[in-house]
PDB file of C-alpha atoms in Angstrom:
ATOM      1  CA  UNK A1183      10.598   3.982  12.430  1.00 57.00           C
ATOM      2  CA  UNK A1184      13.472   1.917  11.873  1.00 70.00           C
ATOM      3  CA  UNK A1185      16.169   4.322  11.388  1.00 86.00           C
ATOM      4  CA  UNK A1186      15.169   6.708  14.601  1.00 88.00           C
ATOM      5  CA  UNK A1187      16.750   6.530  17.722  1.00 91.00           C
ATOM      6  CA  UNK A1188      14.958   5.410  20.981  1.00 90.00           C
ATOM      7  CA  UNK A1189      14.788   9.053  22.209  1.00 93.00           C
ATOM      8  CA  UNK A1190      13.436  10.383  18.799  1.00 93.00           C
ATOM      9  CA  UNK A1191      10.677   7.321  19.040  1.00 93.00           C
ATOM     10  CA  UNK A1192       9.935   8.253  22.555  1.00 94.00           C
ATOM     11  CA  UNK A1193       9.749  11.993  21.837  1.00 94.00           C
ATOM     12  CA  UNK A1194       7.357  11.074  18.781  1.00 93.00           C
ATOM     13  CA  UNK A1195       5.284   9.226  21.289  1.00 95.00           C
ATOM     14  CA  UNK A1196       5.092  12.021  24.274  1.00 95.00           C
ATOM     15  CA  UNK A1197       3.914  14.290  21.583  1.00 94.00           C
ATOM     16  CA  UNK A1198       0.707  11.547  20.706  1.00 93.00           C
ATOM     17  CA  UNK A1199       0.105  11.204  24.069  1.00 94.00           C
ATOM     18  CA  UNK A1200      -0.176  15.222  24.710  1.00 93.00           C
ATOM     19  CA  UNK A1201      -2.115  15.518  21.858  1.00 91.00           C
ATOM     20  CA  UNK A1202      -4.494  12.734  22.832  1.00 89.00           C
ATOM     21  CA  UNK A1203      -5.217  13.843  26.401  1.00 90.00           C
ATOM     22  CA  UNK A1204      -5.407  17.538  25.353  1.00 88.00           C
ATOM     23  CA  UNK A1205      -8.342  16.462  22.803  1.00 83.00           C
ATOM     24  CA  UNK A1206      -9.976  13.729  25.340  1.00 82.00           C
ATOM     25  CA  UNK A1207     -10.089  16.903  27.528  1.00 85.00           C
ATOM     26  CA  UNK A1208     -10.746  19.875  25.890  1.00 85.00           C
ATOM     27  CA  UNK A1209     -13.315  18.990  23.258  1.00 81.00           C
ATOM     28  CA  UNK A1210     -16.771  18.291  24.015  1.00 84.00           C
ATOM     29  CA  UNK A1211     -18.713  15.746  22.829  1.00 83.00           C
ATOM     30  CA  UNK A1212     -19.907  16.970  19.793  1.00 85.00           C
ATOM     31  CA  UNK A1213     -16.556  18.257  19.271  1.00 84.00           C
ATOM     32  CA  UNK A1214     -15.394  14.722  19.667  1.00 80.00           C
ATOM     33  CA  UNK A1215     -17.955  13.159  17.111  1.00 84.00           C
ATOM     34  CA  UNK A1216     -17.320  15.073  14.699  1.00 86.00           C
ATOM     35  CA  UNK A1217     -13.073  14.201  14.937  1.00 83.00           C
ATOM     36  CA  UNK A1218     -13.986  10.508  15.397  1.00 84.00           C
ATOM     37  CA  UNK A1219     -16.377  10.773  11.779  1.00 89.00           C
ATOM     38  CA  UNK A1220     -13.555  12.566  10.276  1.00 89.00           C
ATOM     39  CA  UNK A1221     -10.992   9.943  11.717  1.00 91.00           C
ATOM     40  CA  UNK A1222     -13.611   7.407  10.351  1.00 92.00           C
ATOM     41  CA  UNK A1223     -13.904   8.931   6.875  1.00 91.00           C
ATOM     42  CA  UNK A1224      -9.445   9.313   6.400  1.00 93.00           C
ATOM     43  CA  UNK A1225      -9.651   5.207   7.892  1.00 92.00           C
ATOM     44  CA  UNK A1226     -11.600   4.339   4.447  1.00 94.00           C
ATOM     45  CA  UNK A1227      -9.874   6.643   2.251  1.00 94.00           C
ATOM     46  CA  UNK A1228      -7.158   4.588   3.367  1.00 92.00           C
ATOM     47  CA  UNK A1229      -8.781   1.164   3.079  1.00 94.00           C
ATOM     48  CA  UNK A1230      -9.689   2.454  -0.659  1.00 95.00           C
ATOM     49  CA  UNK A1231      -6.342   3.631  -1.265  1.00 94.00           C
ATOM     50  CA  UNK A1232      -4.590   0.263   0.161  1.00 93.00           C
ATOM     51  CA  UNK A1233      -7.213  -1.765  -2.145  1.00 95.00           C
ATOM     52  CA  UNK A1234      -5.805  -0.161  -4.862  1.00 95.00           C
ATOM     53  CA  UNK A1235      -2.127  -0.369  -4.659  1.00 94.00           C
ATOM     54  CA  UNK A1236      -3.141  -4.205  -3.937  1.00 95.00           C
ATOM     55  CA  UNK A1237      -5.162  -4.134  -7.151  1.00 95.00           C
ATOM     56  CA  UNK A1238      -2.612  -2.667  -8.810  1.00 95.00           C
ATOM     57  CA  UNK A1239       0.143  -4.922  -7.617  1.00 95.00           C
ATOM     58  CA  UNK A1240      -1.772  -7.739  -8.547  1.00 95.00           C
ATOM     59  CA  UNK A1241      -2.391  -6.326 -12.078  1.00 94.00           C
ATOM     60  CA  UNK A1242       1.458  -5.760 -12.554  1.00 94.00           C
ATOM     61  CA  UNK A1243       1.901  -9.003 -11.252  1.00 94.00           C
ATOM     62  CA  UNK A1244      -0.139 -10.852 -13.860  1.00 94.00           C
ATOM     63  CA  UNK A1245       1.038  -8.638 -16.645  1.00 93.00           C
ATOM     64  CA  UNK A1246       5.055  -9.715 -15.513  1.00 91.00           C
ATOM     65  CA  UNK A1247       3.094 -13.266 -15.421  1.00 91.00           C
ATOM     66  CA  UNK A1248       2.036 -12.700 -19.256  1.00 89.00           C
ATOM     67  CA  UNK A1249       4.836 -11.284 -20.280  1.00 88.00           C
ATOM     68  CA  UNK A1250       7.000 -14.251 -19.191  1.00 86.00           C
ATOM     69  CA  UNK A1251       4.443 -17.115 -20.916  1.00 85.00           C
ATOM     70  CA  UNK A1252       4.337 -15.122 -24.264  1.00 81.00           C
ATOM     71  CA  UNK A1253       8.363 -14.487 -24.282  1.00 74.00           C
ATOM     72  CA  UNK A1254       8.694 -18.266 -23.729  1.00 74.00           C
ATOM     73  CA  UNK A1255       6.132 -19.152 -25.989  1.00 71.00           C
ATOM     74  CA  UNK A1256       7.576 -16.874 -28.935  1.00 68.00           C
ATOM     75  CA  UNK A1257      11.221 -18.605 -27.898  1.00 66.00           C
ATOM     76  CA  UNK A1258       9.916 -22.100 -28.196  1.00 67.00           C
ATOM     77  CA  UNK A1259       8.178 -20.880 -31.594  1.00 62.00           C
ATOM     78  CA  UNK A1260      11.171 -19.861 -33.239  1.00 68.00           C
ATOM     79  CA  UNK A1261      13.148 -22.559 -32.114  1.00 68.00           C
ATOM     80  CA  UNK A1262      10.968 -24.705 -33.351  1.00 71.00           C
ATOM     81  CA  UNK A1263      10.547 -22.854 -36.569  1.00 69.00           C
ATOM     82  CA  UNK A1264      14.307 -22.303 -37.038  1.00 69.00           C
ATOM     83  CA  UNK A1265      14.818 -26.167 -36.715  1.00 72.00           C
ATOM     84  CA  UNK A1266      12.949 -27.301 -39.878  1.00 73.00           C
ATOM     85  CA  UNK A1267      16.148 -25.148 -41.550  1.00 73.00           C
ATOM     86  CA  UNK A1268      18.818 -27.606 -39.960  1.00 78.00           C
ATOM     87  CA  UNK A1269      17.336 -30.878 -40.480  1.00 68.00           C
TER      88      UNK A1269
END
């Protein structure tokens, strides 16, 4: 939303606002219910989907993590090996 211009963010938000009273009233109840389960049902597929990139992210995270100890750990091993050569 950064990169829009105040008209372009207002013009976004008169078009919500239509939308929204047009369904509050033109749908009937059951109409409603069955937009607010499917609004429901999209907010977890969400959740799940967020809960994996975070997952995911914290997978990565760990691996860069691993990655790091065993390069040092291989560094320090061969330094330590190479110095036996020099003393």
């Amino acid at each position: 939303m950064h990169e829009l211009s105040l008209e372009e963010k207002l013009a976004g938000l008169e078009d919500q606002l239509q939308l929204r009273n047009w369904l509050f009233f033109n749908l009937d109840k059951k109409q409603k219910s069955n937009i607010l389960a499917l609004i429901q049902f999209a907010k977890l597929q969400f959740e799940n989907m967020f809960n994996h990139y975070q997952l995911q992210i914290d997978f990565i995270n760990k691996m860069i993590e691993e990655l790091k100890t065993q390069e040092n750990a291989q560094t320090k091993l061969t330094k330590e090996d190479l110095q036996k050569y020099f003393d």
